[in-house]
Short mmCIF file of C-alpha atoms and ligand atoms in Angstrom, two decimals:
data_model
loop_
_atom_site.label_atom_id
_atom_site.label_comp_id
_atom_site.label_asym_id
_atom_site.label_seq_id
_atom_site.Cartn_x
_atom_site.Cartn_y
_atom_site.Cartn_z
CA MET A 1 13.56 -14.80 58.57
CA SER A 2 10.73 -12.66 60.08
CA ILE A 3 7.14 -13.07 59.06
CA ARG A 4 7.29 -9.61 57.53
CA ALA A 5 10.31 -10.46 55.30
CA LYS A 6 8.69 -13.82 54.22
CA LEU A 7 5.45 -12.09 53.25
CA ALA A 8 7.34 -9.35 51.43
CA TRP A 9 9.47 -11.83 49.52
CA THR A 10 6.52 -14.07 48.57
CA PHE A 11 4.61 -11.16 47.21
CA ILE A 12 7.65 -9.85 45.29
CA LEU A 13 8.60 -13.21 43.73
CA LEU A 14 5.01 -14.13 42.86
CA LEU A 15 4.43 -10.82 41.27
CA ILE A 16 7.84 -10.77 39.41
CA PHE A 17 7.04 -14.22 38.05
CA GLY A 18 3.53 -13.15 37.12
CA ILE A 19 4.56 -9.94 35.46
CA THR A 20 7.54 -11.58 33.52
CA ALA A 21 5.30 -14.44 32.38
CA ILE A 22 2.58 -12.07 31.14
CA SER A 23 5.04 -9.79 29.39
CA SER A 24 6.86 -12.66 27.64
CA TYR A 25 3.56 -14.17 26.57
CA SER A 26 2.37 -10.81 25.32
CA ILE A 27 5.52 -10.23 23.29
CA LEU A 28 5.27 -13.80 21.75
CA PHE A 29 1.60 -13.20 20.97
CA ILE A 30 2.27 -9.84 19.29
CA ARG A 31 5.01 -11.29 17.20
CA ASN A 32 2.89 -14.03 15.98
CA TYR A 33 0.14 -11.63 15.26
CA LEU A 34 2.48 -9.30 13.31
CA LEU A 35 3.78 -12.22 11.32
CA SER A 36 0.35 -13.36 10.23
CA GLU A 37 -0.65 -9.71 9.47
CA GLY A 38 2.61 -9.47 7.49
CA GLU A 39 1.64 -12.61 5.44
CA LYS A 40 -1.70 -11.06 4.64
CA GLN A 41 -0.02 -7.85 3.66
CA ILE A 42 2.63 -9.52 1.37
CA ILE A 43 -0.18 -11.50 -0.36
CA ASN A 44 -2.15 -8.32 -1.03
CA ASP A 45 0.89 -6.33 -2.07
CA THR A 46 2.12 -9.12 -4.33
CA ARG A 47 -1.24 -9.02 -6.12
CA TRP A 48 -1.07 -5.28 -6.94
CA LEU A 49 2.78 -5.51 -7.64
CA ALA A 50 1.94 -8.32 -10.19
CA ILE A 51 -0.64 -6.09 -11.87
CA THR A 52 1.72 -3.14 -11.98
CA ILE A 53 4.67 -5.21 -13.28
CA GLN A 54 2.49 -7.05 -15.92
CA ASN A 55 1.84 -3.62 -17.45
CA LEU A 56 5.52 -2.45 -17.60
CA ARG A 57 6.99 -2.15 -21.08
CA SER A 58 10.11 -4.12 -21.80
CA ASP A 59 12.25 -1.16 -22.88
CA ASP A 60 15.38 0.47 -21.49
CA ASP A 61 13.43 1.84 -18.52
CA PHE A 62 12.03 -1.49 -17.43
CA GLU A 63 14.54 -2.10 -14.66
CA THR A 64 14.55 1.57 -13.58
CA ASN A 65 10.78 1.44 -13.28
CA LEU A 66 10.96 -1.91 -11.58
CA ASN A 67 13.45 -0.51 -9.08
CA GLU A 68 11.17 2.49 -8.36
CA ILE A 69 8.31 0.12 -7.78
CA ALA A 70 10.45 -1.97 -5.33
CA THR A 71 11.70 1.04 -3.50
CA ALA A 72 8.22 2.48 -3.10
CA SER A 73 6.79 -0.90 -1.94
CA GLY A 74 9.72 -1.72 0.51
CA TYR A 75 9.99 -5.19 -0.99
CA ARG A 76 12.76 -6.90 -2.96
CA LEU A 77 11.41 -8.01 -6.25
CA ALA A 78 12.87 -10.69 -8.53
CA ILE A 79 11.40 -11.61 -11.86
CA TYR A 80 11.88 -14.86 -13.74
CA ASP A 81 10.94 -15.69 -17.36
CA GLU A 82 8.77 -18.61 -18.32
CA ASN A 83 11.82 -20.97 -18.19
CA GLY A 84 12.49 -19.94 -14.57
CA LEU A 85 15.58 -17.92 -15.39
CA LEU A 86 16.21 -14.74 -13.46
CA TYR A 87 15.12 -11.83 -15.60
CA ALA A 88 15.53 -8.91 -13.30
CA GLU A 89 16.28 -8.21 -9.54
CA VAL A 90 15.61 -4.97 -7.66
CA PRO A 91 16.66 -3.08 -5.61
CA PHE A 92 20.29 -3.74 -6.19
CA HIS A 93 21.43 -3.91 -2.54
CA GLU A 94 20.53 -4.87 0.98
CA PHE A 95 19.07 -8.31 0.17
CA PRO A 96 20.98 -11.56 -0.48
CA GLU A 97 20.92 -12.20 -4.14
CA ALA A 98 18.05 -14.25 -5.50
CA SER A 99 18.76 -17.54 -7.12
CA ARG A 100 19.40 -17.39 -10.81
CA GLN A 101 16.97 -20.13 -11.54
CA LEU A 102 13.54 -20.54 -10.07
CA GLU A 103 13.35 -24.09 -8.45
CA SER A 104 11.46 -26.57 -10.47
CA ASP A 105 9.42 -27.87 -7.59
CA LEU A 106 8.30 -24.32 -6.93
CA ARG A 107 6.98 -24.15 -10.50
CA GLU A 108 5.23 -27.42 -10.15
CA ASN A 109 3.74 -26.04 -6.90
CA PHE A 110 2.12 -23.23 -9.00
CA VAL A 111 0.53 -25.80 -11.14
CA ARG A 112 -0.99 -27.53 -8.07
CA ASN A 113 -1.75 -24.67 -5.71
CA GLY A 114 -2.65 -21.80 -8.00
CA ALA A 115 -1.20 -18.35 -8.39
CA MET A 116 0.22 -17.50 -5.04
CA ILE A 117 2.80 -19.20 -2.73
CA VAL A 118 3.94 -17.74 0.56
CA GLU A 119 7.15 -19.13 2.21
CA ASP A 120 8.02 -18.28 5.81
CA ASN A 121 11.67 -18.83 5.52
CA THR A 122 13.02 -19.20 9.18
CA ASN A 123 16.60 -19.85 8.03
CA ASN A 124 17.37 -16.38 6.72
CA ASP A 125 14.53 -14.60 8.46
CA LEU A 126 12.75 -13.67 5.22
CA LEU A 127 9.12 -13.80 4.24
CA VAL A 128 8.71 -14.65 0.48
CA ALA A 129 5.68 -14.62 -1.88
CA TYR A 130 5.77 -16.01 -5.35
CA THR A 131 3.05 -15.34 -8.00
CA LEU A 132 2.53 -16.10 -11.68
CA LEU A 133 2.53 -13.12 -14.09
CA MET A 134 0.49 -12.67 -17.18
CA PRO A 135 2.59 -9.99 -18.78
CA ILE A 136 1.22 -7.76 -21.52
CA HIS A 137 4.33 -5.85 -22.63
CA ASN A 138 7.25 -7.92 -21.29
CA ALA A 139 8.41 -11.51 -20.93
CA ALA A 140 8.21 -11.89 -17.13
CA ALA A 141 6.54 -15.05 -16.02
CA TYR A 142 7.12 -15.25 -12.20
CA LEU A 143 7.35 -12.70 -9.47
CA LYS A 144 9.23 -13.20 -6.24
CA VAL A 145 8.46 -10.64 -3.49
CA THR A 146 10.80 -10.76 -0.42
CA ILE A 147 10.79 -8.80 2.82
CA HIS A 148 12.97 -9.15 5.95
CA LYS A 149 10.78 -10.26 8.84
CA GLU A 150 12.69 -7.70 10.89
CA LEU A 151 10.68 -5.09 9.21
CA ILE A 152 7.45 -6.87 10.01
CA TYR A 153 8.53 -7.09 13.62
CA GLU A 154 9.55 -3.47 13.70
CA PRO A 155 6.58 -2.19 15.80
CA ILE A 156 7.42 -4.86 18.47
CA LYS A 157 10.62 -2.90 19.41
CA THR A 158 8.42 0.00 20.61
CA ILE A 159 5.93 -2.35 22.25
CA ARG A 160 8.65 -4.30 23.97
CA TRP A 161 10.01 -1.09 25.45
CA ILE A 162 6.52 -0.19 26.64
CA ILE A 163 6.14 -3.59 28.20
CA TYR A 164 9.65 -3.62 29.79
CA THR A 165 9.18 -0.20 31.20
CA GLY A 166 5.69 -1.16 32.45
CA MET A 167 7.19 -4.28 33.87
CA PHE A 168 9.87 -2.41 35.87
CA ILE A 169 7.40 0.17 37.03
CA SER A 170 5.07 -2.66 38.14
CA ILE A 171 7.94 -4.47 40.03
CA GLY A 172 8.88 -1.20 41.75
CA LEU A 173 5.30 -0.61 42.72
CA VAL A 174 4.89 -4.22 43.82
CA LEU A 175 8.01 -3.88 46.00
CA LEU A 176 6.62 -0.75 47.59
CA VAL A 177 3.08 -2.13 47.97
CA SER A 178 4.31 -5.49 49.32
CA ILE A 179 6.65 -3.87 51.84
CA THR A 180 3.89 -1.56 52.97
CA PHE A 181 1.28 -4.28 52.99
CA SER A 182 3.46 -6.76 54.90
CA ARG A 183 4.41 -4.07 57.31
CA SER A 184 0.73 -3.17 57.84
CA ILE A 185 -0.01 -6.88 58.44
CA THR A 186 2.89 -7.62 60.72
CA LEU A 187 2.74 -4.38 62.72
CA PRO A 188 -0.28 -5.49 64.79
CA ILE A 189 1.29 -8.98 65.17
CA LEU A 190 4.41 -7.31 66.55
CA GLN A 191 2.18 -5.29 68.89
CA LEU A 192 0.41 -8.43 69.94
CA GLU A 193 3.70 -10.17 70.61
CA LYS A 194 4.87 -7.20 72.69
CA ALA A 195 1.74 -7.15 74.72
CA ALA A 196 1.91 -10.98 75.33
CA ARG A 197 5.58 -10.55 76.42
CA GLU A 198 4.60 -7.80 78.89
CA ILE A 199 1.75 -9.76 80.23
CA SER A 200 4.06 -12.84 80.72
CA ASP A 201 6.47 -10.43 82.49
CA GLY A 202 3.60 -9.68 84.95
CA ASN A 203 2.58 -6.28 83.60
CA THR A 204 -1.20 -7.05 83.35
CA ASN A 205 -2.17 -3.37 83.15
CA GLN A 206 -1.23 -3.70 79.48
CA SER A 207 -4.24 -3.07 77.14
CA LEU A 208 -4.13 -3.24 73.40
CA ASN A 209 -6.14 -0.76 71.39
CA LEU A 210 -6.47 -2.35 68.01
CA ASP A 211 -9.60 -1.04 66.35
CA ARG A 212 -9.91 -4.07 63.84
CA SER A 213 -12.70 -6.43 63.15
CA ASP A 214 -10.47 -9.16 61.66
CA GLU A 215 -8.72 -12.22 63.35
CA ILE A 216 -6.06 -9.87 64.68
CA GLY A 217 -8.65 -7.74 66.34
CA THR A 218 -10.24 -10.86 67.90
CA LEU A 219 -6.85 -11.99 69.09
CA ALA A 220 -6.16 -8.60 70.61
CA LYS A 221 -9.57 -8.75 72.39
CA SER A 222 -8.74 -12.19 73.69
CA LEU A 223 -5.40 -10.99 74.90
CA ASN A 224 -7.02 -8.00 76.70
CA ARG A 225 -9.55 -10.34 78.25
CA MET A 226 -6.73 -12.62 79.41
CA ALA A 227 -4.75 -9.59 80.89
CA ASP A 228 -8.02 -8.45 82.60
CA ARG A 229 -8.53 -11.97 83.95
CA LEU A 230 -4.90 -12.22 85.21
CA ARG A 231 -5.16 -8.81 86.75
CA THR A 232 -8.37 -9.73 88.73
CA ASP A 233 -6.83 -13.08 89.60
CA ASN A 234 -3.70 -11.41 90.79
CA LEU A 235 -5.69 -8.92 92.92
CA GLU A 236 -7.77 -11.76 94.29
CA LEU A 237 -4.57 -13.64 95.09
CA LYS A 238 -3.16 -10.61 96.81
CA ARG A 239 -6.38 -10.13 98.67
CA LEU A 240 -6.49 -13.87 99.74
CA TYR A 241 -2.77 -13.64 100.76
CA GLN A 242 -3.41 -10.64 102.91
CA LYS A 243 -6.51 -12.26 104.29
CA GLN A 244 -4.61 -15.39 105.07
CA ASN A 245 -1.84 -13.36 106.83
CA GLN A 246 -4.41 -11.48 108.77
CA PHE A 247 -6.15 -14.81 109.65
CA PHE A 248 -2.85 -16.34 111.03
CA ALA A 249 -2.16 -13.13 113.02
CA ASP A 250 -5.67 -13.23 114.38
CA ILE A 251 -5.37 -16.94 115.41
CA THR A 252 -2.04 -16.26 117.13
CA HIS A 253 -3.51 -13.40 119.00
CA GLU A 254 -6.64 -15.37 119.95
CA ILE A 255 -4.62 -18.24 121.33
CA ARG A 256 -1.95 -16.11 123.11
CA ASN A 257 -4.49 -14.26 125.12
CA PRO A 258 -6.16 -17.23 126.87
CA LEU A 259 -2.65 -18.96 127.17
CA HIS A 260 -1.35 -15.84 129.04
CA THR A 261 -4.45 -16.00 131.37
CA ILE A 262 -3.87 -19.80 131.96
CA ALA A 263 -0.13 -19.20 132.64
CA GLY A 264 -1.02 -16.38 135.13
CA SER A 265 -3.56 -18.57 136.94
CA LEU A 266 -0.92 -21.43 137.19
CA GLU A 267 1.62 -18.90 138.58
CA MET A 268 -0.84 -17.80 141.18
CA LEU A 269 -1.72 -21.41 142.06
CA LYS A 270 1.94 -22.11 142.75
CA MET A 271 2.00 -19.38 145.34
CA SER A 272 1.71 -20.58 148.95
CA GLY A 273 -0.84 -19.31 151.29
CA LEU A 274 -3.83 -19.35 149.02
CA ASP A 275 -7.16 -20.31 150.50
CA LYS A 276 -9.53 -22.84 148.98
CA GLU A 277 -11.76 -20.13 147.46
CA GLN A 278 -8.80 -18.42 145.74
CA LYS A 279 -7.45 -21.63 144.38
CA GLU A 280 -10.93 -22.57 142.94
CA LYS A 281 -11.13 -19.11 141.34
CA TYR A 282 -7.76 -19.55 139.52
CA ILE A 283 -8.63 -23.17 138.50
CA LEU A 284 -12.00 -21.96 137.12
CA THR A 285 -10.28 -19.15 135.17
CA ALA A 286 -7.75 -21.61 133.70
CA GLU A 287 -10.56 -23.98 132.76
CA ARG A 288 -12.69 -21.22 131.12
CA GLN A 289 -9.73 -20.28 128.94
CA THR A 290 -9.05 -23.86 128.07
CA GLN A 291 -12.65 -24.22 126.88
CA ARG A 292 -12.23 -21.04 124.95
CA ILE A 293 -9.25 -22.39 123.08
CA ASN A 294 -11.33 -25.56 122.50
CA ARG A 295 -14.14 -23.59 121.05
CA LEU A 296 -11.76 -21.58 118.90
CA PHE A 297 -10.21 -24.80 117.41
CA LYS A 298 -13.70 -26.33 116.91
CA ASP A 299 -14.83 -23.17 115.03
CA LEU A 300 -11.56 -23.13 112.93
CA VAL A 301 -12.03 -26.77 112.03
CA THR A 302 -15.63 -26.01 110.88
CA LEU A 303 -14.37 -23.09 108.83
CA GLN A 304 -11.53 -25.07 107.36
CA ARG A 305 -13.83 -27.93 106.38
CA TYR A 306 -16.27 -25.50 104.83
CA ASP A 307 -13.36 -24.14 102.75
CA SER A 308 -12.13 -27.54 101.53
CA ASP A 309 -14.64 -30.37 102.14
CA ASP A 310 -17.43 -30.96 99.62
CA GLN A 311 -18.93 -33.51 102.08
CA PHE A 312 -19.15 -30.99 104.82
CA ILE A 313 -22.95 -30.79 104.64
CA GLN A 314 -24.86 -34.03 104.85
CA LYS A 315 -28.44 -33.04 104.04
CA GLN A 316 -31.54 -34.93 105.16
CA THR A 317 -35.13 -34.18 106.25
CA PHE A 318 -35.52 -33.36 109.90
CA ASP A 319 -38.00 -31.62 112.29
CA ILE A 320 -36.74 -28.20 113.21
CA GLN A 321 -38.73 -28.20 116.47
CA LYS A 322 -36.52 -31.05 117.79
CA ILE A 323 -33.40 -29.11 117.22
CA VAL A 324 -34.88 -25.87 118.75
CA SER A 325 -35.99 -27.95 121.82
CA PHE A 326 -32.48 -29.35 122.22
CA ILE A 327 -31.01 -25.82 122.01
CA ARG A 328 -33.50 -24.66 124.57
CA GLU A 329 -32.63 -27.57 126.85
CA ILE A 330 -28.90 -26.76 126.77
CA LEU A 331 -28.96 -22.89 126.70
CA GLU A 332 -32.07 -21.98 128.72
CA PRO A 333 -30.27 -22.44 132.09
CA GLU A 334 -27.62 -19.91 131.05
CA ALA A 335 -30.31 -17.41 130.08
CA LEU A 336 -32.29 -17.99 133.25
CA GLU A 337 -29.14 -17.50 135.27
CA LYS A 338 -28.82 -14.00 133.72
CA GLY A 339 -32.51 -13.32 134.54
CA LEU A 340 -33.63 -13.55 130.90
CA GLN A 341 -36.76 -15.03 129.50
CA PHE A 342 -36.24 -17.87 127.00
CA ASN A 343 -39.17 -18.09 124.54
CA THR A 344 -39.68 -20.44 121.68
CA ASN A 345 -42.43 -20.41 119.16
CA VAL A 346 -41.63 -23.20 116.75
CA GLY A 347 -44.10 -25.69 115.24
CA HIS A 348 -43.35 -29.05 113.65
CA PHE A 349 -41.68 -28.06 110.33
CA ASN A 350 -39.98 -30.66 108.31
CA VAL A 351 -36.97 -28.97 106.63
CA TYR A 352 -34.15 -30.12 104.31
CA GLY A 353 -30.56 -29.62 105.59
CA ASP A 354 -27.86 -30.88 107.85
CA PRO A 355 -29.41 -31.11 111.38
CA ASP A 356 -26.07 -31.04 113.21
CA LYS A 357 -24.91 -27.94 111.38
CA ILE A 358 -28.19 -26.18 111.75
CA GLU A 359 -28.02 -26.90 115.43
CA GLN A 360 -24.57 -25.30 115.52
CA VAL A 361 -25.99 -22.21 113.68
CA LEU A 362 -28.78 -21.84 116.17
CA GLU A 363 -26.42 -22.52 119.11
CA ASN A 364 -24.10 -19.75 117.96
CA LEU A 365 -26.92 -17.24 117.48
CA VAL A 366 -28.60 -18.01 120.73
CA THR A 367 -25.32 -18.01 122.69
CA ASN A 368 -24.58 -14.54 121.23
CA ALA A 369 -28.08 -13.42 122.12
CA ILE A 370 -27.57 -14.43 125.68
CA LYS A 371 -24.05 -13.09 125.81
CA PHE A 372 -25.04 -9.58 124.61
CA THR A 373 -28.38 -9.24 126.51
CA SER A 374 -28.48 -8.21 130.11
CA GLU A 375 -32.26 -7.94 130.56
CA GLY A 376 -35.38 -8.81 128.77
CA SER A 377 -35.81 -11.94 126.55
CA ILE A 378 -34.41 -14.30 123.98
CA GLU A 379 -36.88 -15.65 121.44
CA ILE A 380 -36.59 -18.42 118.75
CA THR A 381 -39.45 -18.44 116.24
CA ALA A 382 -40.14 -20.40 113.10
CA ARG A 383 -42.68 -19.48 110.42
CA GLU A 384 -43.57 -20.63 106.90
CA GLU A 385 -42.98 -18.19 103.98
CA ASN A 386 -43.01 -19.12 100.32
CA GLU A 387 -42.51 -22.85 100.86
CA LYS A 388 -39.60 -22.11 103.20
CA VAL A 389 -39.21 -22.06 106.93
CA VAL A 390 -37.94 -18.76 108.31
CA LEU A 391 -35.98 -19.22 111.60
CA GLU A 392 -35.42 -16.25 113.71
CA VAL A 393 -33.38 -15.47 116.92
CA LYS A 394 -34.30 -12.25 118.52
CA ASP A 395 -32.98 -10.56 121.69
CA THR A 396 -33.46 -7.37 123.63
CA GLY A 397 -29.70 -6.81 124.11
CA ILE A 398 -27.20 -4.11 123.44
CA GLY A 399 -27.77 -4.23 119.66
CA ILE A 400 -25.26 -3.55 116.93
CA SER A 401 -24.70 -0.15 115.29
CA GLU A 402 -25.11 0.24 111.56
CA GLU A 403 -21.36 0.63 110.71
CA HIS A 404 -20.60 -2.89 112.00
CA LEU A 405 -23.26 -4.71 110.07
CA ASP A 406 -21.37 -5.11 106.80
CA ARG A 407 -18.34 -6.84 108.44
CA LEU A 408 -20.12 -8.58 111.22
CA PHE A 409 -19.77 -12.00 109.53
CA ASP A 410 -16.05 -11.57 108.76
CA ARG A 411 -13.68 -13.99 110.68
CA PHE A 412 -12.55 -12.46 114.02
CA TYR A 413 -14.70 -9.35 113.59
CA ARG A 414 -16.10 -8.03 116.77
CA THR A 415 -17.90 -4.79 117.53
CA ASP A 416 -16.16 -4.58 120.90
CA LYS A 417 -13.08 -6.82 121.09
CA ALA A 418 -12.50 -6.51 124.91
CA ARG A 419 -16.13 -7.29 125.72
CA SER A 420 -16.33 -10.20 123.34
CA ARG A 421 -13.17 -11.85 124.95
CA ASP A 422 -14.42 -11.10 128.44
CA LYS A 423 -17.54 -13.15 127.44
CA GLY A 424 -15.39 -15.99 126.09
CA GLY A 425 -16.08 -15.22 122.48
CA THR A 426 -13.74 -16.40 119.71
CA GLY A 427 -14.90 -13.87 117.07
CA LEU A 428 -15.66 -16.81 114.67
CA GLY A 429 -19.22 -17.68 115.78
CA LEU A 430 -21.03 -15.58 113.11
CA SER A 431 -18.54 -16.50 110.33
CA VAL A 432 -19.27 -20.14 111.10
CA VAL A 433 -22.95 -19.38 110.89
CA LYS A 434 -22.42 -17.77 107.54
CA SER A 435 -20.28 -20.62 106.14
CA ILE A 436 -22.84 -23.30 107.17
CA LEU A 437 -25.74 -21.32 105.63
CA ASP A 438 -23.67 -20.67 102.56
CA ALA A 439 -23.22 -24.38 102.15
CA HIS A 440 -27.01 -24.77 102.48
CA GLY A 441 -27.52 -22.18 99.76
CA SER A 442 -29.14 -19.89 102.30
CA GLU A 443 -28.20 -16.48 103.59
CA ILE A 444 -28.02 -14.97 107.21
CA HIS A 445 -29.83 -11.70 107.77
CA VAL A 446 -29.45 -9.18 110.57
CA GLU A 447 -31.41 -6.24 111.84
CA SER A 448 -30.43 -4.41 114.99
CA THR A 449 -31.09 -1.18 116.85
CA PRO A 450 -28.37 -0.26 119.34
CA GLY A 451 -29.83 -0.32 122.92
CA GLU A 452 -32.95 -2.16 121.82
CA GLY A 453 -31.81 -5.54 120.49
CA SER A 454 -31.03 -7.65 117.47
CA ARG A 455 -32.80 -9.98 115.16
CA PHE A 456 -30.93 -12.63 113.18
CA TRP A 457 -32.85 -14.79 110.66
CA PHE A 458 -32.41 -17.32 107.83
CA ASN A 459 -34.53 -19.79 105.91
CA LEU A 460 -34.42 -23.44 105.07
CA PRO A 461 -36.35 -25.24 102.33
CA MET A 462 -39.39 -27.27 103.47
CA SER A 463 -39.06 -30.87 102.88
P1 ADP B 501 -17.95 -13.64 119.36
O1 ADP B 501 -17.25 -14.86 119.68
O2 ADP B 501 -17.19 -12.44 119.64
O3 ADP B 501 -19.35 -13.70 119.79
P2 ADP B 501 -19.23 -13.78 116.79
O4 ADP B 501 -18.66 -13.88 115.44
O5 ADP B 501 -20.24 -14.67 117.23
O6 ADP B 501 -18.00 -13.71 117.75
O7 ADP B 501 -19.81 -12.33 116.80
C1 ADP B 501 -19.09 -11.26 116.30
C2 ADP B 501 -19.35 -9.94 116.99
O8 ADP B 501 -20.72 -9.60 116.66
C3 ADP B 501 -19.47 -10.03 118.47
O9 ADP B 501 -18.28 -9.83 119.04
C4 ADP B 501 -20.43 -8.96 118.81
O10 ADP B 501 -19.76 -7.74 118.86
C5 ADP B 501 -21.42 -8.91 117.63
N1 ADP B 501 -22.66 -9.66 118.05
C6 ADP B 501 -22.98 -10.78 117.63
N2 ADP B 501 -24.26 -11.22 118.06
C7 ADP B 501 -24.67 -10.19 118.73
C8 ADP B 501 -25.96 -9.90 119.40
N3 ADP B 501 -26.97 -10.82 119.44
N4 ADP B 501 -26.08 -8.67 119.94
C9 ADP B 501 -25.08 -7.79 119.91
N5 ADP B 501 -23.94 -7.90 119.27
C10 ADP B 501 -23.70 -9.20 118.68
#
């Protein structure tokens, strides 16, 4: 059974029980009230009937007069003499006949309890009052006044109809209200269920507009948040998937190129008639391409470890000057070979980070600087700024135009693919720099003017 039907039936049954109980109780209460009012009434009426009957003359008209009194009062009257024998009984029809003799215990009762006795006779549904008479002109000694309880309960017939009509109208209204109410409660639940089903089917563009401040409204908001989250997660997954595909395509491409060159060099070497100089040239080309593949794998491993290994960075305190000196030692010859000046202006700064990885960062930046500078100088500087050491690598090279700056640190991004490959670049150097600095909680910055040179800088916390 649906929630809606359960709710509707619960309301209907509860209200029908409630209304029936209240109606039955009301009818019972009114019956009792009418009976007690009837008892009071019969006592009062018996009193004035006694007074009237006491004054009747015992002549031929006695019974006629008595009958008129009975008809006018609506009671059945029976009169007994002082021996308890029935003396007169009016009216002459409708009621069961009164007993001919007044019971002796009743008479004794008068002696004990005074002038008035009321009997609620449940056997024959009669209400009876007895009283003593003190007749002036006749021999009547006891008066018995009887009325059918039906007459007392007469008003209840109308009341009962009012109650029953009210009851049926209420039940009808209850049915209507409970169906509408349960519908209004379950409608948003059905909407929620539909939305949840659509979300589980992958339709995350679903958005519920339930303008409610109750629990259902809260649930709808949670569902909308969940759909939003799934939508962004899905988009992110799609983006990652595309990125991964692109990454694999790039790697394949990057490896295929040097492999082609190596294969070409080997083919040439197989040829007869090459002089020593030519052979050395092909061997050198093959060697360079092998080194390039090596570098590519080294960079890929660094990036992969950055993505997956929490232990990738092992921080400690170290002197940045030592690292810079080492970089100078290994890269200055290359710069000098190109006719470039190699300047360093770095003091003894103790910084906190992973020395090997910072060395790799500087190596990549300086290698690029040398690669993309044909005249002028390369400069590494370090200065203190807000309790941090700012390390800068500056060159007077070809520079980078504005439109490339945003994507410069993306994997395999190059401003000039052919030139980069010619120079043995992998297209991963700057993304490795970015990953290492990210893991240090630092950022790489770049400023460049095409034709004038570039400036890359980052900072490290002082120890
Ligand atoms: P690559 O192996 O090609 O050098 P990088 O990620 O290190 O890959 O650099 C990406 C691209 O950024 C380079 O191909 C080059 O176009 C540009 N670039 C990097 N450093 C410099 C620089 N100092 N001067 C001019 N261009 C640079």
